[in-house]
mmCIF file of N, CA and C and ligand atoms in Angstrom:
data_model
loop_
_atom_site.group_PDB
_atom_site.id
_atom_site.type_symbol
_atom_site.label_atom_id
_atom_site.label_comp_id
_atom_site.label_asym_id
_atom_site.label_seq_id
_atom_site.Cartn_x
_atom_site.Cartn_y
_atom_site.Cartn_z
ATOM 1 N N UNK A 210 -87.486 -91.994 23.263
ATOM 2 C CA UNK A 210 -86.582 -90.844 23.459
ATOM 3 C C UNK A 210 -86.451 -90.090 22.131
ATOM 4 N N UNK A 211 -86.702 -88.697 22.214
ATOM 5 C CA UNK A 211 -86.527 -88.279 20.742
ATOM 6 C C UNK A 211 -85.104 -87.977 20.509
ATOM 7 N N UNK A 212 -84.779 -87.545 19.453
ATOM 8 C CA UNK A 212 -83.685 -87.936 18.632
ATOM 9 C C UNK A 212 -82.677 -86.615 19.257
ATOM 10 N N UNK A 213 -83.250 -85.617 19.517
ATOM 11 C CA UNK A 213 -82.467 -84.598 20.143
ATOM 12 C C UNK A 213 -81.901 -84.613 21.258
ATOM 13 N N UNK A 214 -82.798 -85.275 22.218
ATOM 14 C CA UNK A 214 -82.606 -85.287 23.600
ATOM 15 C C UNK A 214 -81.562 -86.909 23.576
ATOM 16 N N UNK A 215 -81.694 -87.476 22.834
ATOM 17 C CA UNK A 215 -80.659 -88.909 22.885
ATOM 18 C C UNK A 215 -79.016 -88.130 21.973
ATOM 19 N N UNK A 216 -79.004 -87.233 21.529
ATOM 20 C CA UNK A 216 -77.673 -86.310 21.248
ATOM 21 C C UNK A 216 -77.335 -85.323 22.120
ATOM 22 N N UNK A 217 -78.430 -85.126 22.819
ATOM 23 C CA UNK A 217 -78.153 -84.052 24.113
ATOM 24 C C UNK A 217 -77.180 -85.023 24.987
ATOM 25 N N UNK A 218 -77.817 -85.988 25.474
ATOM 26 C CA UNK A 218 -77.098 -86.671 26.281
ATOM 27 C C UNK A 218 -75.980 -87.765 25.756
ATOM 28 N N UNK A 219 -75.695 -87.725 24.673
ATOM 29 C CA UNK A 219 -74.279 -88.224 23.972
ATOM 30 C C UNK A 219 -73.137 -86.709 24.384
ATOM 31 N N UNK A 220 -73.655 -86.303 24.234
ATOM 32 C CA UNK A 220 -72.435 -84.422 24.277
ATOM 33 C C UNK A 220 -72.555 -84.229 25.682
ATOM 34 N N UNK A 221 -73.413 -84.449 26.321
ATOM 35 C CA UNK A 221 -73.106 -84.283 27.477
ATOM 36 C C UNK A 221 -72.105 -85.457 28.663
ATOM 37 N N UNK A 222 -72.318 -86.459 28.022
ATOM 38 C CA UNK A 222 -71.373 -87.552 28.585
ATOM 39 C C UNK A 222 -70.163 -87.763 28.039
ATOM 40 N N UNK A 223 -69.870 -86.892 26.754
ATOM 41 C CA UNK A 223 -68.622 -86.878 26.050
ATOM 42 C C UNK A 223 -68.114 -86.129 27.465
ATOM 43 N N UNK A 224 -68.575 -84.500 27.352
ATOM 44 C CA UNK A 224 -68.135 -83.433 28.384
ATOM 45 C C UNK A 224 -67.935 -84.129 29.532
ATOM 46 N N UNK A 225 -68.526 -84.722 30.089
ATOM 47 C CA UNK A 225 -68.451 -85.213 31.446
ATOM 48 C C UNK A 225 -66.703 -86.073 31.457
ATOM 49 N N UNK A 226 -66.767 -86.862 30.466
ATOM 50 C CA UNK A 226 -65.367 -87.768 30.511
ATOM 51 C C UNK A 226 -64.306 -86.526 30.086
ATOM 52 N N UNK A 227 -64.554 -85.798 29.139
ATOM 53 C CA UNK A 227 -63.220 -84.771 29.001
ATOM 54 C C UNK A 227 -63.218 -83.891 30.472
ATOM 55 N N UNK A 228 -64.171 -83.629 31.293
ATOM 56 C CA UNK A 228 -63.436 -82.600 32.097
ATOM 57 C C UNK A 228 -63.078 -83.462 33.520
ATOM 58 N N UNK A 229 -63.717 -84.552 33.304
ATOM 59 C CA UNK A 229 -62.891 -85.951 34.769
ATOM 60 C C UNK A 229 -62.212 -86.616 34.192
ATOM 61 N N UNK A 230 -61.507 -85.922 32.570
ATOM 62 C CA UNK A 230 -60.115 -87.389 32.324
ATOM 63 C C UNK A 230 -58.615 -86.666 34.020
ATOM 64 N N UNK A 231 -58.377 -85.696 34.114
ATOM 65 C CA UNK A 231 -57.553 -84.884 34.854
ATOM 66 C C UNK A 231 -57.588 -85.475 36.254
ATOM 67 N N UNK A 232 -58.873 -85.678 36.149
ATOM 68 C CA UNK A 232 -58.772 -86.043 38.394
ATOM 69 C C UNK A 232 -58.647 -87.847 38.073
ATOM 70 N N UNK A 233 -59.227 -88.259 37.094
ATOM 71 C CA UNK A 233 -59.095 -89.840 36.799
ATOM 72 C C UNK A 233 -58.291 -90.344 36.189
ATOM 73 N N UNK A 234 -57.258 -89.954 35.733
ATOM 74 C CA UNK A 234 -56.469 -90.311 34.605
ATOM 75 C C UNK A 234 -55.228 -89.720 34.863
ATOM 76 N N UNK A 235 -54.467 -89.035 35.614
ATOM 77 C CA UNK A 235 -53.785 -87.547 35.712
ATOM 78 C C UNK A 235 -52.445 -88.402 34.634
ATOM 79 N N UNK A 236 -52.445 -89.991 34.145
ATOM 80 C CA UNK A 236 -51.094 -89.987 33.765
ATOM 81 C C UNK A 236 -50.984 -89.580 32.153
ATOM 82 N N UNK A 237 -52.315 -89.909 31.641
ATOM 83 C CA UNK A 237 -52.838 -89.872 30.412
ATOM 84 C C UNK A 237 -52.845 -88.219 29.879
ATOM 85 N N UNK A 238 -53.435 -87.575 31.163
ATOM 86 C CA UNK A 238 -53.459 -85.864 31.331
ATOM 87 C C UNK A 238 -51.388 -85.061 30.501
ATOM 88 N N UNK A 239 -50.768 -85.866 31.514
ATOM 89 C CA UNK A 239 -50.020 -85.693 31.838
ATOM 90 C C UNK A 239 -48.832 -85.633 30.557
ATOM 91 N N UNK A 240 -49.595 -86.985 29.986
ATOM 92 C CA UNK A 240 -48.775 -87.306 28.734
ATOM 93 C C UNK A 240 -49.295 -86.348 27.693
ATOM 94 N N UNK A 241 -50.327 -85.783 27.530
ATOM 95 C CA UNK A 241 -50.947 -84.922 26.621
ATOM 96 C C UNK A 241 -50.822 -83.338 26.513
ATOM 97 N N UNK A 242 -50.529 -83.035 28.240
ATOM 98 C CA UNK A 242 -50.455 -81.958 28.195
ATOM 99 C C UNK A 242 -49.300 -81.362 28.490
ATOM 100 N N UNK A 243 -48.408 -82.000 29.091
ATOM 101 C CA UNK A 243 -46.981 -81.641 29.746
ATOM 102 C C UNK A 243 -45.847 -82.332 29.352
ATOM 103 N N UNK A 244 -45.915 -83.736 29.106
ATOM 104 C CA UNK A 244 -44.862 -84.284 28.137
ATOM 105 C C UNK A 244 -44.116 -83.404 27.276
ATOM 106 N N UNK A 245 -44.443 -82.854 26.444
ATOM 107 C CA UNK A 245 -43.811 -82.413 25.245
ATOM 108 C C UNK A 245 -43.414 -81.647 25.857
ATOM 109 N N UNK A 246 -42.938 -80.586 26.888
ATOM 110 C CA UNK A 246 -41.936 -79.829 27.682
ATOM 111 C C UNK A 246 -41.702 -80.679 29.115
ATOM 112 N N UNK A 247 -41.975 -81.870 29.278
ATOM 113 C CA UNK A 247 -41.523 -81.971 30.612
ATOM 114 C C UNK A 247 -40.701 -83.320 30.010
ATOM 115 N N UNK A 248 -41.144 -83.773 29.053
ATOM 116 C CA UNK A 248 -40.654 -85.227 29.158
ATOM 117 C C UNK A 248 -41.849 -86.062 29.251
ATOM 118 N N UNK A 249 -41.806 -87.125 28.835
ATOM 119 C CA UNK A 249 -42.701 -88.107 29.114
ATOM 120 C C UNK A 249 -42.479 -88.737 30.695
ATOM 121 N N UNK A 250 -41.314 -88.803 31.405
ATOM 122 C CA UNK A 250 -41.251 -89.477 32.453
ATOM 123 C C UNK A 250 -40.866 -88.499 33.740
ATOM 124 N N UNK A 251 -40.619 -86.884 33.655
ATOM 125 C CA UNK A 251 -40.811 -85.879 34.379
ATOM 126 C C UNK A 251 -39.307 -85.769 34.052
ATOM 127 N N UNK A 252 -38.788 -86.104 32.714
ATOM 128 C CA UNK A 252 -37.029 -86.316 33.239
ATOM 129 C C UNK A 252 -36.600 -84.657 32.565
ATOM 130 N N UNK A 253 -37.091 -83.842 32.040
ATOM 131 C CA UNK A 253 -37.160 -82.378 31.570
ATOM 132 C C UNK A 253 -36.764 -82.391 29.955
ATOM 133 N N UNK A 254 -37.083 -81.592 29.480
ATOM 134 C CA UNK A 254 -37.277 -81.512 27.630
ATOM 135 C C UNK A 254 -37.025 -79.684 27.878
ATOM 136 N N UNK A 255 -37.421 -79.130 26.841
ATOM 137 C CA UNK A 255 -37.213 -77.637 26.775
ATOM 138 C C UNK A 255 -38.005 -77.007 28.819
ATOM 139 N N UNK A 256 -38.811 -77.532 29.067
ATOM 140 C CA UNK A 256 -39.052 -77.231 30.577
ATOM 141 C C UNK A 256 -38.213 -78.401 31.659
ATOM 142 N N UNK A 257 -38.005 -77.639 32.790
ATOM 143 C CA UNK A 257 -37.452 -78.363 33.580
ATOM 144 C C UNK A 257 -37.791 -79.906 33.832
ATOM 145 N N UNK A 258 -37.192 -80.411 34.651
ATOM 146 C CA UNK A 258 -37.401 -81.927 34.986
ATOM 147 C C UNK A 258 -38.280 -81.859 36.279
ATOM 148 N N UNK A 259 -39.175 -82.700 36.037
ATOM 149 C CA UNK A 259 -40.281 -82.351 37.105
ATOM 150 C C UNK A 259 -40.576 -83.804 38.088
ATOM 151 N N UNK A 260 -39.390 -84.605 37.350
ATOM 152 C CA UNK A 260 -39.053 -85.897 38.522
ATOM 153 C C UNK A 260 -38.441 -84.960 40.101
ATOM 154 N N UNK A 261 -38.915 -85.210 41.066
ATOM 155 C CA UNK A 261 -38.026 -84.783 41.946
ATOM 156 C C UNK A 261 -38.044 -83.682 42.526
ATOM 157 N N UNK A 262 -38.861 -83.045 41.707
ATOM 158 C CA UNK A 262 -39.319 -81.733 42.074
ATOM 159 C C UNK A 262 -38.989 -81.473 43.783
ATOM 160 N N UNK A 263 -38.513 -79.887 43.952
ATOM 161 C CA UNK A 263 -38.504 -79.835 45.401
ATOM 162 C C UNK A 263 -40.339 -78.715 45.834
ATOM 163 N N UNK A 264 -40.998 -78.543 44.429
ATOM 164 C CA UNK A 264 -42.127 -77.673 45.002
ATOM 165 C C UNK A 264 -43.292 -79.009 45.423
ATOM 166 N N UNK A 265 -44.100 -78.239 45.977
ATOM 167 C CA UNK A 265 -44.769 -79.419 47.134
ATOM 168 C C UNK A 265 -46.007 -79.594 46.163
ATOM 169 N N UNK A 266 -47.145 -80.644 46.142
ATOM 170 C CA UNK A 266 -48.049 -80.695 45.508
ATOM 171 C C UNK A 266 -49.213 -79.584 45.121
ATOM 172 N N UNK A 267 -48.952 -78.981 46.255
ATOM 173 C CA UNK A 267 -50.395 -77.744 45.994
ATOM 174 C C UNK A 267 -49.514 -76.573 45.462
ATOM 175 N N UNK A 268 -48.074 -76.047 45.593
ATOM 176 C CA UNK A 268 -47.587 -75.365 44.857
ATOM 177 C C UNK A 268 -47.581 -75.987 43.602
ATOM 178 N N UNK A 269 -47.503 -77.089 42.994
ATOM 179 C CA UNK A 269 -47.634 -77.055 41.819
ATOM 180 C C UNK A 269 -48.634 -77.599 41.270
ATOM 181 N N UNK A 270 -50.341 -77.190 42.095
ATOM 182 C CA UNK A 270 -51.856 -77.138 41.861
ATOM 183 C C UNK A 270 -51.661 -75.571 41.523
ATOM 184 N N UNK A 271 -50.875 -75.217 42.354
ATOM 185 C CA UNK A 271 -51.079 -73.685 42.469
ATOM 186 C C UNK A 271 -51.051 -72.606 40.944
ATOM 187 N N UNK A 272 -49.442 -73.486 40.759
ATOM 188 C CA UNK A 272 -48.955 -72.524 39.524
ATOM 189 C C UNK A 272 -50.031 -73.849 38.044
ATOM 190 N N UNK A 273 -50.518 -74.731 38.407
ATOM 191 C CA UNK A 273 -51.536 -75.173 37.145
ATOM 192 C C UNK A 273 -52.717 -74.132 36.961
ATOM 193 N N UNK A 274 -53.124 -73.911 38.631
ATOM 194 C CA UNK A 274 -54.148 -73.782 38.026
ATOM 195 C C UNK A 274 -54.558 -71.723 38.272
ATOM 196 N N UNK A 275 -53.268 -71.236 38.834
ATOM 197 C CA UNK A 275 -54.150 -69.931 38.858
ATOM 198 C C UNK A 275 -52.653 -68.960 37.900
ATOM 199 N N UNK A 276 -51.673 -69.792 37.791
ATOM 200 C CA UNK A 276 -50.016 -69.182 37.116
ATOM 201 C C UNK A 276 -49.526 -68.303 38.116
ATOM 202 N N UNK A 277 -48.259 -67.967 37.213
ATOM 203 C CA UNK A 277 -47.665 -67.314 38.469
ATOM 204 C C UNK A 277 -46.829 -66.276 37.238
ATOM 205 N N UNK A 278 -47.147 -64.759 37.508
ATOM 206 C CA UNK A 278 -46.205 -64.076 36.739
ATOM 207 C C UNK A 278 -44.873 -64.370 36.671
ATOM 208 N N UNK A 279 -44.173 -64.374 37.604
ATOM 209 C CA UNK A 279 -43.442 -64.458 37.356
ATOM 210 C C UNK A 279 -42.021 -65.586 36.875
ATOM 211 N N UNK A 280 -42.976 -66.872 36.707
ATOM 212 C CA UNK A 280 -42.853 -67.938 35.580
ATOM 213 C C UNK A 280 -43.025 -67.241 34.124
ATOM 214 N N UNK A 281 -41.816 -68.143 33.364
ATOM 215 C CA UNK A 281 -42.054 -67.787 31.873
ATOM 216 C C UNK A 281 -43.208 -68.912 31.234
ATOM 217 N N UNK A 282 -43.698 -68.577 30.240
ATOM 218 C CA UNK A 282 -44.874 -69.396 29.573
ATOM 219 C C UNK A 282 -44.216 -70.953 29.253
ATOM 220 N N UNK A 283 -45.412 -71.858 29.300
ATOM 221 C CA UNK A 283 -46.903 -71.435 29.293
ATOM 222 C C UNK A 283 -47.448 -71.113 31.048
ATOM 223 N N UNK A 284 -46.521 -71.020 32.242
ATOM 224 C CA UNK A 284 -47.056 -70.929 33.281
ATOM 225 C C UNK A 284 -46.973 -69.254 34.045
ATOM 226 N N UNK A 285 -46.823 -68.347 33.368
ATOM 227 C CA UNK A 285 -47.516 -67.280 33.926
ATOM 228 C C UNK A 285 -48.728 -66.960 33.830
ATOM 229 N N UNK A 286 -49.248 -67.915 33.192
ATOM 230 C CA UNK A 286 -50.813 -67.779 33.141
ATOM 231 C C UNK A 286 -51.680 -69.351 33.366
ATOM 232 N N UNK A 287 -52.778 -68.929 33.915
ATOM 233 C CA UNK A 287 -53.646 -70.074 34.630
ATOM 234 C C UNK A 287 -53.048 -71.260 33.462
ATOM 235 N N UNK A 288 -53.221 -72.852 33.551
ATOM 236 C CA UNK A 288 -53.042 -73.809 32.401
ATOM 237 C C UNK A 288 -54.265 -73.940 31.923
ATOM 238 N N UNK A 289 -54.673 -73.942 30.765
ATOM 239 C CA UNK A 289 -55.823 -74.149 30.012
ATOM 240 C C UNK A 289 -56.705 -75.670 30.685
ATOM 241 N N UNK A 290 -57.408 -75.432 30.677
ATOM 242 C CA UNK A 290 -58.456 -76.661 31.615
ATOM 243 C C UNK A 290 -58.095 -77.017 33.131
ATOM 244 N N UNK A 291 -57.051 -76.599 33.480
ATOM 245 C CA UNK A 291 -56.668 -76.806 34.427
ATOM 246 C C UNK A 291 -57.484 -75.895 36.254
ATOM 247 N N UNK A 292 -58.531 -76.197 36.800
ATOM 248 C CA UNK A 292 -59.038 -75.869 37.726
ATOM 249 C C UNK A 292 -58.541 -76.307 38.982
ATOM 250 N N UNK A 293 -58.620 -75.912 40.044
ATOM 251 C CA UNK A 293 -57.903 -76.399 41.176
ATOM 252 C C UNK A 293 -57.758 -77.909 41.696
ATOM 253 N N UNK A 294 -59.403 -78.437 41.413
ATOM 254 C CA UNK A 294 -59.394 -79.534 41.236
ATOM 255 C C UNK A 294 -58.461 -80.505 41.093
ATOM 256 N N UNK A 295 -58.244 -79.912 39.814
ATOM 257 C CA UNK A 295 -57.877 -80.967 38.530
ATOM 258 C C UNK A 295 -56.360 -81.048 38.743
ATOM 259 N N UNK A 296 -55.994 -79.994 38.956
ATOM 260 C CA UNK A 296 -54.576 -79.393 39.196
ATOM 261 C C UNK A 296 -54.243 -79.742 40.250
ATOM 262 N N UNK A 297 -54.988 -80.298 41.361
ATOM 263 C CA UNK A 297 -54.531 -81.263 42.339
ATOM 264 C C UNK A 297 -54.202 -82.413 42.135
ATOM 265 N N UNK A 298 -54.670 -82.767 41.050
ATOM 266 C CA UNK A 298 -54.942 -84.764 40.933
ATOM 267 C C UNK A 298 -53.570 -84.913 40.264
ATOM 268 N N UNK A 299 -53.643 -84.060 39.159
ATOM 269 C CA UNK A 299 -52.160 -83.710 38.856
ATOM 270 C C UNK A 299 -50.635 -83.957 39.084
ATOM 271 N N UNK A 300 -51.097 -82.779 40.092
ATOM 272 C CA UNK A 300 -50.031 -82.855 40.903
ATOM 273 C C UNK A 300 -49.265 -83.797 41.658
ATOM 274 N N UNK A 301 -50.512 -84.062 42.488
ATOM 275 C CA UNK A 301 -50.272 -85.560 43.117
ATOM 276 C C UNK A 301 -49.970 -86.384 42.394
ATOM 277 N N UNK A 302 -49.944 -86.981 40.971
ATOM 278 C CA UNK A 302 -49.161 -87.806 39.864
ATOM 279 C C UNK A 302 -47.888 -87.202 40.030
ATOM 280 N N UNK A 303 -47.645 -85.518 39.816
ATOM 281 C CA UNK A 303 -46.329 -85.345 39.374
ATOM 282 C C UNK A 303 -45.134 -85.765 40.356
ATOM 283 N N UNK A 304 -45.792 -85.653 41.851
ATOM 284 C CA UNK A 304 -44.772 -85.944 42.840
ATOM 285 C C UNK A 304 -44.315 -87.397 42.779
ATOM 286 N N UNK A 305 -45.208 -88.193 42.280
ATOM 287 C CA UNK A 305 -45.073 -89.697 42.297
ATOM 288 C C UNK A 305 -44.089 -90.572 41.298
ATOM 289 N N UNK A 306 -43.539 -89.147 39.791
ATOM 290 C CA UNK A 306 -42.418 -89.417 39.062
ATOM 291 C C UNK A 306 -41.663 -89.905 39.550
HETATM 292 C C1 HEC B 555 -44.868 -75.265 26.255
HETATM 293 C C2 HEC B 555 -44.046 -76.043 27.164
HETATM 294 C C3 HEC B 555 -44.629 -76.439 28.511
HETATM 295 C C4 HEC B 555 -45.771 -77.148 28.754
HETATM 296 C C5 HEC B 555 -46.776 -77.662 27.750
HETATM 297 C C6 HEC B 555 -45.826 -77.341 30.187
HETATM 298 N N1 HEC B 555 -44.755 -76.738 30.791
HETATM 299 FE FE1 HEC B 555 -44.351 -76.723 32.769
HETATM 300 N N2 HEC B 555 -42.735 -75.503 32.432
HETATM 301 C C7 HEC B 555 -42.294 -75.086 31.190
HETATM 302 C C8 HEC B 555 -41.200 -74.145 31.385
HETATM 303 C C9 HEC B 555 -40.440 -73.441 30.261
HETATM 304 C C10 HEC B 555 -41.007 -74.019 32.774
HETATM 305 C C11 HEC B 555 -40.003 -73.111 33.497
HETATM 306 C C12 HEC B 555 -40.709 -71.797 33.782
HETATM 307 C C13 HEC B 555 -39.882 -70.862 34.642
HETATM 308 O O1 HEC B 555 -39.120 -71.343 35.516
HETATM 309 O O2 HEC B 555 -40.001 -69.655 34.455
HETATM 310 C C14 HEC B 555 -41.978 -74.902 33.402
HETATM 311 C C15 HEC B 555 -42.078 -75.073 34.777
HETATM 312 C C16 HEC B 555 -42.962 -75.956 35.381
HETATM 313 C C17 HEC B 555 -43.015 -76.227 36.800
HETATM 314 C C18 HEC B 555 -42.092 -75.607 37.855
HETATM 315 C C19 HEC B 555 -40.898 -76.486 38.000
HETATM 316 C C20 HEC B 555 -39.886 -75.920 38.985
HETATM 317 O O3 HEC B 555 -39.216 -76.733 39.650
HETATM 318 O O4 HEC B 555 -39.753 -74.690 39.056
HETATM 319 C C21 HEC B 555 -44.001 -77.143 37.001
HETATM 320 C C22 HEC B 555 -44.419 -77.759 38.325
HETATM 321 C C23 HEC B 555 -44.578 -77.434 35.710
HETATM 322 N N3 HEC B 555 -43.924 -76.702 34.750
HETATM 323 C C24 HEC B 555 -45.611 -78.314 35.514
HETATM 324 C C25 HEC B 555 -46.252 -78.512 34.283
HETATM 325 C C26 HEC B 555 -47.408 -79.342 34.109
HETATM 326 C C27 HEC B 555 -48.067 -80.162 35.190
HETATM 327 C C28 HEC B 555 -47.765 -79.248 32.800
HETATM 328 C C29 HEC B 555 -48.973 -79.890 32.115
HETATM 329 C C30 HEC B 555 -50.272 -79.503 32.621
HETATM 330 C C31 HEC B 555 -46.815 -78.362 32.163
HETATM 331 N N4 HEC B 555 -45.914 -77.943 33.092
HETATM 332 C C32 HEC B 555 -46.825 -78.041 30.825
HETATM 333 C C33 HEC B 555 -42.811 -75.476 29.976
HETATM 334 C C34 HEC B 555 -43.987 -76.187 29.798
#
């Protein structure tokens, strides 16, 4: 294997685990990306408390992954890495607070 193509496929299997940590991991996601305004346990910090939530899972795929104006930041706009996907797997963690 030459030496390029054995670093091609190191970067490419990095990529692969960073963009399926979200659908595989959503608690790890969760702690990295939303903690620091939600709380570590959904219990609310400068953003609401997202234990208990009354919005349903795909509303809050919805506002991850496409925003919603009329939310204040960071969710009037799509969440950074966040694809519908991903923003499902998510979600489905967040209801489970
Ligand atoms: C920079 C701080 C910040 C980060 C990071 C953040 N949020 Fe938020 N979040 C907020 C604020 C502030 C609001 C309230 C926005 C509003 O009501 O206008 C909010 C609202 C929400 C709501 C709506 C709650 C409700 O009942 O109306 C959901 C769901 C949500 N965030 C999920 C997430 C998820 C999931 C992540 C991680 C991917 C995340 N947030 C990351 C600050 C943050």
């Amino acid at each position: 294997m030459s030496k390029k193509l054995a670093i091609g496929l190191v970067v490419l299997s990095l990529s692969l685990v960073s963009t399926s940590a979200w659908a595989k991991d959503p608690a790890a996601v969760y702690k990295s990306k939303c903690a620091g305004c939600h709380g570590p346990a959904g219990e609310g910090k400068m953003g609401p408390a997202l234990k208990g939530t009354s919005m349903s899972a795909d509303d809050i795929a919805s506002l991850l992954a496409k925003g919603d104006p009329a939310k204040k930041a960071p969710h009037n706009k799509h969440f950074s890495g966040a694809t519908a996907e991903k923003a499902k797997a998510l979600a489905d963690y967040i209801k489970t607070l």
